[in-house]
Amino acid sequence: MQNNVRKIGILTSGGDASGMNAAIRAAVRYAIYKKIEVCGYYEGFKGLINNNYKVLSNNSVGGIIDRGGTFLYTARSELFKTREGLLKAKKNLQENSIDALIVIGGDGSFKGARDLSELGVKVVGIPATIDNDIYGTDLSLGFDTALNVIISLISKIRDTASSHERIFVIEVMGRNSGELAIRSGLACGSDYILIPEIKVDLVKISNEIKNHREGKRHTLLIVAEGAAKAEEVASSIKLLVDHEVRFSVLGHIQRGGSPSAVDRVLAAQFAKEAIDFLASGGTNAMTAIQNNNICIVDFKEVFSRPKAIDKELYDYSHILAI
Ligand code: F6P
C-alpha cells in the first residue's frame, strides 16, 4: 500500500513500564529511516490535549535505551475519557499535521486510543504494563523487567526468612491480574501464590503450613495486590499457625529499573511493527507477540475478553512447593 504517513505522534500513558524508552528510541529512529517525522507528546493523553510536544530527532532519543520509566513522562488523564478531551486531542493532531499516533501503554490507554480512532485518528498501540494483563499478546513491555526485580528482592527476603525461620507474606503488584505473582512465585520457589483470579481458603493453607513446618526454615507466600493485603494475610496466618510471620509490600520498586534484555529487544520489535503497520495504512490495533511471532491484533479482539492466567503453571508451582 502507498505510504502517505509523513508525520506521527508518540506518547506513553498509564503506569510506566521499563522498555518504554527503548520503544520510543526504536520508533523514532526507524521512523526517521523511513522518512517519517516523529513528535513526542509529554505526559500521555494530557500532552495531546495541552498540545505539549517536541519533535524528536535521532539524537534526542540517545542514551535512553537502558533507562527505566519514560522520558516522555506519563499520566492517567481523566479529561481524555470525555468527548471534549478527545475532540481537543484530535484538533491538535490535525493542526500539527500528524497522520497517525503510537500509544505505548496498557489496556486503559488502548481504550483511549480506540476512542480516538473512532473519531478518525489513525492509531496503533504498543503494549506496556508490568501487569502483563492485555489479551492478545503473550508479553507486554515491562513485565520481564519487573519479574527480574521481584525475583531479586524475594531472594533477599528468603535469606532473612530462612535465618529466622519465619513465614513471609510478600505482596507484589497486579491490580486485576495474578501474572506477576504466578511467575515470580514459581521462579522463587514460593509455597503459596494468592491471585485475584482464584479464591483460596486461608484456614486450609494455615493448617497445611502448620503440618508441614517440620524441617522447613522458611515459608513464602506471594500475594498479588488484587487478591489480598499482605498485612491482613500475615495476621490471619499468625493467629492460625502460631509461628513468627512477617510481611513485605514490594510496591513501586517493582516498576523501576533498567529494562531487561527481553524488554529491550521486544521494544525494538514492537516499534518496527507499529511503524510498518501505520505506514501501510493500518489503524485501531496493537502490536503483539504470540508464540514468539511479532504480529498485529485488532483492538476489537484485544477488548473481546480478559487475558486468562496460566492455570497449569499456577498448579504446577504448588506441586513443586510440597
Ligand atoms: O498497571 C500497573 C500497576 O503497576 C498495577 O500493578 C498497580 O496496581 C498500579 O499500576 C499502581 O498504579 P499507581 O502507580 O497509579 O499507583
PDB file of C-alpha atoms in Angstrom, residues 56-295:
ATOM      1  CA  LEU A  56      12.176  14.005  18.222  1.00  0.00           C
ATOM      2  CA  SER A  57      15.458  13.528  16.388  1.00  0.00           C
ATOM      3  CA  ASN A  58      17.873  10.604  16.354  1.00  0.00           C
ATOM      4  CA  ASN A  59      19.942  12.472  18.913  1.00  0.00           C
ATOM      5  CA  SER A  60      17.069  13.315  21.228  1.00  0.00           C
ATOM      6  CA  VAL A  61      16.445   9.619  21.889  1.00  0.00           C
ATOM      7  CA  GLY A  62      20.135   8.855  22.519  1.00  0.00           C
ATOM      8  CA  GLY A  63      21.162   7.442  25.900  1.00  0.00           C
ATOM      9  CA  ILE A  64      17.701   6.222  26.919  1.00  0.00           C
ATOM     10  CA  ILE A  65      17.720   2.578  25.799  1.00  0.00           C
ATOM     11  CA  ASP A  66      18.806   1.409  29.250  1.00  0.00           C
ATOM     12  CA  ARG A  67      16.660   3.761  31.328  1.00  0.00           C
ATOM     13  CA  GLY A  68      13.516   2.688  33.176  1.00  0.00           C
ATOM     14  CA  GLY A  69      10.435   4.919  33.328  1.00  0.00           C
ATOM     15  CA  THR A  70       9.613   7.095  30.332  1.00  0.00           C
ATOM     16  CA  PHE A  71      11.414  10.219  29.209  1.00  0.00           C
ATOM     17  CA  LEU A  72       8.148  11.449  27.654  1.00  0.00           C
ATOM     18  CA  TYR A  73       6.567  11.112  31.119  1.00  0.00           C
ATOM     19  CA  THR A  74       3.143   9.609  31.678  1.00  0.00           C
ATOM     20  CA  ALA A  75      -0.197  10.311  33.326  1.00  0.00           C
ATOM     21  CA  ARG A  76      -3.636   8.841  33.835  1.00  0.00           C
ATOM     22  CA  SER A  77      -5.832  11.575  32.256  1.00  0.00           C
ATOM     23  CA  GLU A  78      -9.494  11.789  33.261  1.00  0.00           C
ATOM     24  CA  LEU A  79     -10.221  14.564  30.728  1.00  0.00           C
ATOM     25  CA  PHE A  80      -9.297  12.224  27.933  1.00  0.00           C
ATOM     26  CA  LYS A  81     -12.206   9.987  28.885  1.00  0.00           C
ATOM     27  CA  THR A  82     -14.593  12.810  27.908  1.00  0.00           C
ATOM     28  CA  ARG A  83     -15.749  13.656  24.375  1.00  0.00           C
ATOM     29  CA  GLU A  84     -14.497  17.197  24.898  1.00  0.00           C
ATOM     30  CA  GLY A  85     -10.989  15.906  25.650  1.00  0.00           C
ATOM     31  CA  LEU A  86     -10.979  13.552  22.664  1.00  0.00           C
ATOM     32  CA  LEU A  87     -12.113  16.299  20.269  1.00  0.00           C
ATOM     33  CA  LYS A  88      -9.456  18.667  21.578  1.00  0.00           C
ATOM     34  CA  ALA A  89      -6.797  15.997  21.076  1.00  0.00           C
ATOM     35  CA  LYS A  90      -7.998  15.299  17.529  1.00  0.00           C
ATOM     36  CA  LYS A  91      -7.993  19.016  16.697  1.00  0.00           C
ATOM     37  CA  ASN A  92      -4.428  19.437  17.993  1.00  0.00           C
ATOM     38  CA  LEU A  93      -3.238  16.433  15.993  1.00  0.00           C
ATOM     39  CA  GLN A  94      -4.849  17.801  12.838  1.00  0.00           C
ATOM     40  CA  GLU A  95      -3.371  21.259  13.364  1.00  0.00           C
ATOM     41  CA  ASN A  96       0.071  19.706  13.797  1.00  0.00           C
ATOM     42  CA  SER A  97      -0.441  17.635  10.602  1.00  0.00           C
ATOM     43  CA  ILE A  98       0.025  14.389  12.494  1.00  0.00           C
ATOM     44  CA  ASP A  99      -1.121  11.492  10.291  1.00  0.00           C
ATOM     45  CA  ALA A 100      -1.078   8.757  12.947  1.00  0.00           C
ATOM     46  CA  LEU A 101      -0.365   8.115  16.610  1.00  0.00           C
ATOM     47  CA  ILE A 102       1.548   5.468  18.578  1.00  0.00           C
ATOM     48  CA  VAL A 103       0.239   4.892  22.109  1.00  0.00           C
ATOM     49  CA  ILE A 104       2.557   2.959  24.412  1.00  0.00           C
ATOM     50  CA  GLY A 105       0.671   1.709  27.469  1.00  0.00           C
ATOM     51  CA  GLY A 106      -1.804  -0.757  28.924  1.00  0.00           C
ATOM     52  CA  ASP A 107      -5.410  -1.607  28.135  1.00  0.00           C
ATOM     53  CA  GLY A 108      -6.778   1.591  29.735  1.00  0.00           C
ATOM     54  CA  SER A 109      -4.569   3.622  27.384  1.00  0.00           C
ATOM     55  CA  PHE A 110      -5.645   1.474  24.453  1.00  0.00           C
ATOM     56  CA  LYS A 111      -9.294   2.228  25.214  1.00  0.00           C
ATOM     57  CA  GLY A 112      -8.395   5.931  24.867  1.00  0.00           C
ATOM     58  CA  ALA A 113      -6.598   5.139  21.593  1.00  0.00           C
ATOM     59  CA  ARG A 114      -9.601   3.209  20.330  1.00  0.00           C
ATOM     60  CA  ASP A 115     -11.936   6.121  21.179  1.00  0.00           C
ATOM     61  CA  LEU A 116      -9.627   8.454  19.269  1.00  0.00           C
ATOM     62  CA  SER A 117      -9.596   6.107  16.283  1.00  0.00           C
ATOM     63  CA  GLU A 118     -13.399   6.185  16.251  1.00  0.00           C
ATOM     64  CA  LEU A 119     -13.055   9.915  15.583  1.00  0.00           C
ATOM     65  CA  GLY A 120     -10.921   9.129  12.546  1.00  0.00           C
ATOM     66  CA  VAL A 121      -7.399   9.348  14.034  1.00  0.00           C
ATOM     67  CA  LYS A 122      -5.100   6.524  12.931  1.00  0.00           C
ATOM     68  CA  VAL A 123      -3.649   4.769  15.983  1.00  0.00           C
ATOM     69  CA  VAL A 124      -1.565   1.785  16.947  1.00  0.00           C
ATOM     70  CA  GLY A 125      -0.797   0.585  20.467  1.00  0.00           C
ATOM     71  CA  ILE A 126       2.420  -0.888  21.831  1.00  0.00           C
ATOM     72  CA  PRO A 127       1.587  -2.991  24.911  1.00  0.00           C
ATOM     73  CA  ALA A 128       3.489  -1.882  28.005  1.00  0.00           C
ATOM     74  CA  THR A 129       2.414  -2.790  31.519  1.00  0.00           C
ATOM     75  CA  ILE A 130       4.154  -4.738  34.236  1.00  0.00           C
ATOM     76  CA  ASP A 131       0.817  -6.491  34.883  1.00  0.00           C
ATOM     77  CA  ASN A 132       1.023  -8.304  31.508  1.00  0.00           C
ATOM     78  CA  ASP A 133      -2.760  -8.440  31.512  1.00  0.00           C
ATOM     79  CA  ILE A 134      -3.535  -7.440  27.910  1.00  0.00           C
ATOM     80  CA  TYR A 135      -5.424 -10.065  25.956  1.00  0.00           C
ATOM     81  CA  GLY A 136      -3.852 -10.914  22.599  1.00  0.00           C
ATOM     82  CA  THR A 137      -0.165 -10.657  23.477  1.00  0.00           C
ATOM     83  CA  ASP A 138       1.950 -13.149  25.382  1.00  0.00           C
ATOM     84  CA  LEU A 139       4.129 -10.309  26.695  1.00  0.00           C
ATOM     85  CA  SER A 140       3.830  -6.597  27.425  1.00  0.00           C
ATOM     86  CA  LEU A 141       6.859  -4.341  27.859  1.00  0.00           C
ATOM     87  CA  GLY A 142       7.958  -4.047  31.477  1.00  0.00           C
ATOM     88  CA  PHE A 143       6.724  -7.431  32.646  1.00  0.00           C
ATOM     89  CA  ASP A 144      10.021  -9.271  32.267  1.00  0.00           C
ATOM     90  CA  THR A 145      11.982  -6.477  33.940  1.00  0.00           C
ATOM     91  CA  ALA A 146       9.509  -6.308  36.838  1.00  0.00           C
ATOM     92  CA  LEU A 147       9.738 -10.073  37.265  1.00  0.00           C
ATOM     93  CA  ASN A 148      13.519  -9.869  37.465  1.00  0.00           C
ATOM     94  CA  VAL A 149      13.294  -7.070  40.036  1.00  0.00           C
ATOM     95  CA  ILE A 150      10.797  -9.064  42.119  1.00  0.00           C
ATOM     96  CA  ILE A 151      12.915 -12.201  41.960  1.00  0.00           C
ATOM     97  CA  SER A 152      15.997 -10.418  43.211  1.00  0.00           C
ATOM     98  CA  LEU A 153      14.005  -8.817  46.063  1.00  0.00           C
ATOM     99  CA  ILE A 154      12.390 -12.090  47.119  1.00  0.00           C
ATOM    100  CA  SER A 155      15.806 -13.782  47.169  1.00  0.00           C
ATOM    101  CA  LYS A 156      16.868 -11.242  49.784  1.00  0.00           C
ATOM    102  CA  ILE A 157      13.707 -11.851  51.815  1.00  0.00           C
ATOM    103  CA  ARG A 158      14.270 -15.590  51.585  1.00  0.00           C
ATOM    104  CA  ASP A 159      17.741 -15.139  53.182  1.00  0.00           C
ATOM    105  CA  THR A 160      16.329 -13.418  56.234  1.00  0.00           C
ATOM    106  CA  ALA A 161      13.216 -15.654  56.390  1.00  0.00           C
ATOM    107  CA  SER A 162      15.418 -18.701  56.447  1.00  0.00           C
ATOM    108  CA  SER A 163      17.847 -17.288  59.001  1.00  0.00           C
ATOM    109  CA  HIS A 164      14.995 -16.556  61.436  1.00  0.00           C
ATOM    110  CA  GLU A 165      12.799 -19.497  60.496  1.00  0.00           C
ATOM    111  CA  ARG A 166       9.896 -17.256  59.564  1.00  0.00           C
ATOM    112  CA  ILE A 167       6.827 -17.269  57.422  1.00  0.00           C
ATOM    113  CA  PHE A 168       6.853 -14.336  54.966  1.00  0.00           C
ATOM    114  CA  VAL A 169       3.921 -12.894  53.071  1.00  0.00           C
ATOM    115  CA  ILE A 170       5.115 -10.814  50.102  1.00  0.00           C
ATOM    116  CA  GLU A 171       2.772  -8.537  48.181  1.00  0.00           C
ATOM    117  CA  VAL A 172       3.524  -7.953  44.515  1.00  0.00           C
ATOM    118  CA  MET A 173       1.727  -5.692  42.033  1.00  0.00           C
ATOM    119  CA  GLY A 174      -1.157  -6.850  39.864  1.00  0.00           C
ATOM    120  CA  ARG A 175      -4.395  -4.962  40.401  1.00  0.00           C
ATOM    121  CA  ASN A 176      -6.587  -7.382  38.477  1.00  0.00           C
ATOM    122  CA  SER A 177      -4.069  -9.945  37.392  1.00  0.00           C
ATOM    123  CA  GLY A 178      -2.056 -12.728  39.030  1.00  0.00           C
ATOM    124  CA  GLU A 179       0.533 -12.943  36.230  1.00  0.00           C
ATOM    125  CA  LEU A 180       3.367 -11.311  38.185  1.00  0.00           C
ATOM    126  CA  ALA A 181       2.521 -13.335  41.302  1.00  0.00           C
ATOM    127  CA  ILE A 182       2.380 -16.677  39.474  1.00  0.00           C
ATOM    128  CA  ARG A 183       5.643 -16.263  37.583  1.00  0.00           C
ATOM    129  CA  SER A 184       7.591 -14.718  40.441  1.00  0.00           C
ATOM    130  CA  GLY A 185       6.161 -17.330  42.818  1.00  0.00           C
ATOM    131  CA  LEU A 186       7.279 -20.146  40.557  1.00  0.00           C
ATOM    132  CA  ALA A 187      10.682 -18.579  39.926  1.00  0.00           C
ATOM    133  CA  CYS A 188      11.333 -18.056  43.640  1.00  0.00           C
ATOM    134  CA  GLY A 189      10.101 -21.428  44.848  1.00  0.00           C
ATOM    135  CA  SER A 190       7.306 -19.897  46.901  1.00  0.00           C
ATOM    136  CA  ASP A 191       4.971 -22.157  48.864  1.00  0.00           C
ATOM    137  CA  TYR A 192       1.695 -20.425  48.051  1.00  0.00           C
ATOM    138  CA  ILE A 193       0.502 -17.938  45.459  1.00  0.00           C
ATOM    139  CA  LEU A 194      -2.620 -15.855  46.081  1.00  0.00           C
ATOM    140  CA  ILE A 195      -4.117 -14.247  42.983  1.00  0.00           C
ATOM    141  CA  PRO A 196      -7.341 -12.339  42.224  1.00  0.00           C
ATOM    142  CA  GLU A 197      -8.485 -14.939  39.690  1.00  0.00           C
ATOM    143  CA  ILE A 198      -8.594 -17.857  42.180  1.00  0.00           C
ATOM    144  CA  LYS A 199     -10.195 -17.924  45.625  1.00  0.00           C
ATOM    145  CA  VAL A 200      -8.258 -19.727  48.347  1.00  0.00           C
ATOM    146  CA  ASP A 201      -9.097 -20.891  51.851  1.00  0.00           C
ATOM    147  CA  LEU A 202      -6.658 -19.269  54.302  1.00  0.00           C
ATOM    148  CA  VAL A 203      -7.644 -21.676  57.094  1.00  0.00           C
ATOM    149  CA  LYS A 204      -6.770 -24.649  54.869  1.00  0.00           C
ATOM    150  CA  ILE A 205      -3.473 -23.015  53.871  1.00  0.00           C
ATOM    151  CA  SER A 206      -2.655 -22.259  57.519  1.00  0.00           C
ATOM    152  CA  ASN A 207      -3.340 -25.855  58.527  1.00  0.00           C
ATOM    153  CA  GLU A 208      -1.082 -27.091  55.746  1.00  0.00           C
ATOM    154  CA  ILE A 209       1.675 -24.697  56.810  1.00  0.00           C
ATOM    155  CA  LYS A 210       1.327 -25.896  60.420  1.00  0.00           C
ATOM    156  CA  ASN A 211       1.517 -29.572  59.425  1.00  0.00           C
ATOM    157  CA  HIS A 212       4.430 -29.139  57.066  1.00  0.00           C
ATOM    158  CA  ARG A 213       6.632 -26.839  59.098  1.00  0.00           C
ATOM    159  CA  GLU A 214       8.934 -29.566  60.368  1.00  0.00           C
ATOM    160  CA  GLY A 215      12.340 -29.199  58.700  1.00  0.00           C
ATOM    161  CA  LYS A 216      11.293 -26.022  56.903  1.00  0.00           C
ATOM    162  CA  ARG A 217      13.327 -22.895  57.574  1.00  0.00           C
ATOM    163  CA  HIS A 218      11.084 -20.569  55.612  1.00  0.00           C
ATOM    164  CA  THR A 219       7.602 -20.434  54.142  1.00  0.00           C
ATOM    165  CA  LEU A 220       6.925 -17.896  51.404  1.00  0.00           C
ATOM    166  CA  LEU A 221       3.503 -16.724  50.302  1.00  0.00           C
ATOM    167  CA  ILE A 222       3.295 -14.420  47.271  1.00  0.00           C
ATOM    168  CA  VAL A 223       0.149 -12.307  47.199  1.00  0.00           C
ATOM    169  CA  ALA A 224      -0.975 -10.275  44.189  1.00  0.00           C
ATOM    170  CA  GLU A 225      -2.221  -6.876  45.388  1.00  0.00           C
ATOM    171  CA  GLY A 226      -5.587  -7.525  43.749  1.00  0.00           C
ATOM    172  CA  ALA A 227      -6.074 -10.715  45.776  1.00  0.00           C
ATOM    173  CA  ALA A 228      -5.489  -9.501  49.346  1.00  0.00           C
ATOM    174  CA  LYS A 229      -3.418  -7.206  51.514  1.00  0.00           C
ATOM    175  CA  ALA A 230      -0.206  -8.862  52.678  1.00  0.00           C
ATOM    176  CA  GLU A 231      -0.602  -7.379  56.155  1.00  0.00           C
ATOM    177  CA  GLU A 232      -4.060  -8.913  56.598  1.00  0.00           C
ATOM    178  CA  VAL A 233      -2.976 -12.297  55.248  1.00  0.00           C
ATOM    179  CA  ALA A 234       0.018 -12.229  57.589  1.00  0.00           C
ATOM    180  CA  SER A 235      -2.092 -11.516  60.692  1.00  0.00           C
ATOM    181  CA  SER A 236      -4.643 -14.225  59.823  1.00  0.00           C
ATOM    182  CA  ILE A 237      -1.867 -16.779  59.340  1.00  0.00           C
ATOM    183  CA  LYS A 238      -0.161 -15.720  62.561  1.00  0.00           C
ATOM    184  CA  LEU A 239      -3.366 -16.355  64.519  1.00  0.00           C
ATOM    185  CA  LEU A 240      -3.943 -19.738  62.915  1.00  0.00           C
ATOM    186  CA  VAL A 241      -0.380 -21.065  62.747  1.00  0.00           C
ATOM    187  CA  ASP A 242       1.136 -19.626  65.909  1.00  0.00           C
ATOM    188  CA  HIS A 243       4.528 -19.049  64.315  1.00  0.00           C
ATOM    189  CA  GLU A 244       6.518 -15.911  63.538  1.00  0.00           C
ATOM    190  CA  VAL A 245       5.116 -14.182  60.445  1.00  0.00           C
ATOM    191  CA  ARG A 246       6.337 -11.049  58.651  1.00  0.00           C
ATOM    192  CA  PHE A 247       5.040  -9.286  55.583  1.00  0.00           C
ATOM    193  CA  SER A 248       6.560  -7.080  52.922  1.00  0.00           C
ATOM    194  CA  VAL A 249       4.853  -4.930  50.290  1.00  0.00           C
ATOM    195  CA  LEU A 250       7.265  -4.540  47.369  1.00  0.00           C
ATOM    196  CA  GLY A 251       5.358  -1.577  45.885  1.00  0.00           C
ATOM    197  CA  HIS A 252       6.619   0.718  43.148  1.00  0.00           C
ATOM    198  CA  ILE A 253      10.195  -0.596  43.344  1.00  0.00           C
ATOM    199  CA  GLN A 254       8.834  -3.271  41.014  1.00  0.00           C
ATOM    200  CA  ARG A 255       8.185  -0.714  38.285  1.00  0.00           C
ATOM    201  CA  GLY A 256      11.605   0.899  38.194  1.00  0.00           C
ATOM    202  CA  GLY A 257      14.989  -0.085  36.875  1.00  0.00           C
ATOM    203  CA  SER A 258      16.887  -0.639  33.679  1.00  0.00           C
ATOM    204  CA  PRO A 259      14.960  -2.825  31.208  1.00  0.00           C
ATOM    205  CA  SER A 260      15.942  -6.472  30.811  1.00  0.00           C
ATOM    206  CA  ALA A 261      17.325  -7.794  27.521  1.00  0.00           C
ATOM    207  CA  VAL A 262      13.921  -9.353  26.781  1.00  0.00           C
ATOM    208  CA  ASP A 263      12.157  -5.989  27.182  1.00  0.00           C
ATOM    209  CA  ARG A 264      14.740  -4.080  25.117  1.00  0.00           C
ATOM    210  CA  VAL A 265      14.574  -6.492  22.195  1.00  0.00           C
ATOM    211  CA  LEU A 266      10.778  -6.678  22.349  1.00  0.00           C
ATOM    212  CA  ALA A 267      10.573  -2.874  22.451  1.00  0.00           C
ATOM    213  CA  ALA A 268      12.580  -2.642  19.233  1.00  0.00           C
ATOM    214  CA  GLN A 269      10.471  -5.330  17.549  1.00  0.00           C
ATOM    215  CA  PHE A 270       7.170  -3.754  18.611  1.00  0.00           C
ATOM    216  CA  ALA A 271       8.327  -0.304  17.440  1.00  0.00           C
ATOM    217  CA  LYS A 272       9.204  -1.577  13.959  1.00  0.00           C
ATOM    218  CA  GLU A 273       5.904  -3.443  13.666  1.00  0.00           C
ATOM    219  CA  ALA A 274       3.987  -0.343  14.783  1.00  0.00           C
ATOM    220  CA  ILE A 275       5.669   1.950  12.237  1.00  0.00           C
ATOM    221  CA  ASP A 276       5.288  -0.557   9.385  1.00  0.00           C
ATOM    222  CA  PHE A 277       1.622  -1.034  10.293  1.00  0.00           C
ATOM    223  CA  LEU A 278       0.883   2.707  10.311  1.00  0.00           C
ATOM    224  CA  ALA A 279       2.896   3.258   7.133  1.00  0.00           C
ATOM    225  CA  SER A 280       0.796   0.626   5.368  1.00  0.00           C
ATOM    226  CA  GLY A 281      -2.400   2.479   6.321  1.00  0.00           C
ATOM    227  CA  GLY A 282      -3.317   0.342   9.350  1.00  0.00           C
ATOM    228  CA  THR A 283      -5.154   1.613  12.424  1.00  0.00           C
ATOM    229  CA  ASN A 284      -7.064   0.588  15.555  1.00  0.00           C
ATOM    230  CA  ALA A 285      -4.833  -2.299  16.626  1.00  0.00           C
ATOM    231  CA  MET A 286      -1.829  -3.129  18.792  1.00  0.00           C
ATOM    232  CA  THR A 287       1.462  -4.865  18.210  1.00  0.00           C
ATOM    233  CA  ALA A 288       1.768  -8.228  19.935  1.00  0.00           C
ATOM    234  CA  ILE A 289       3.917 -11.288  20.396  1.00  0.00           C
ATOM    235  CA  GLN A 290       2.215 -14.663  20.051  1.00  0.00           C
ATOM    236  CA  ASN A 291       4.182 -17.918  20.175  1.00  0.00           C
ATOM    237  CA  ASN A 292       7.366 -15.940  19.519  1.00  0.00           C
ATOM    238  CA  ASN A 293       5.966 -14.184  16.432  1.00  0.00           C
ATOM    239  CA  ILE A 294       5.539 -10.421  16.290  1.00  0.00           C
ATOM    240  CA  CYS A 295       2.122  -9.585  14.893  1.00  0.00           C
TER     241      CYS A 295
END
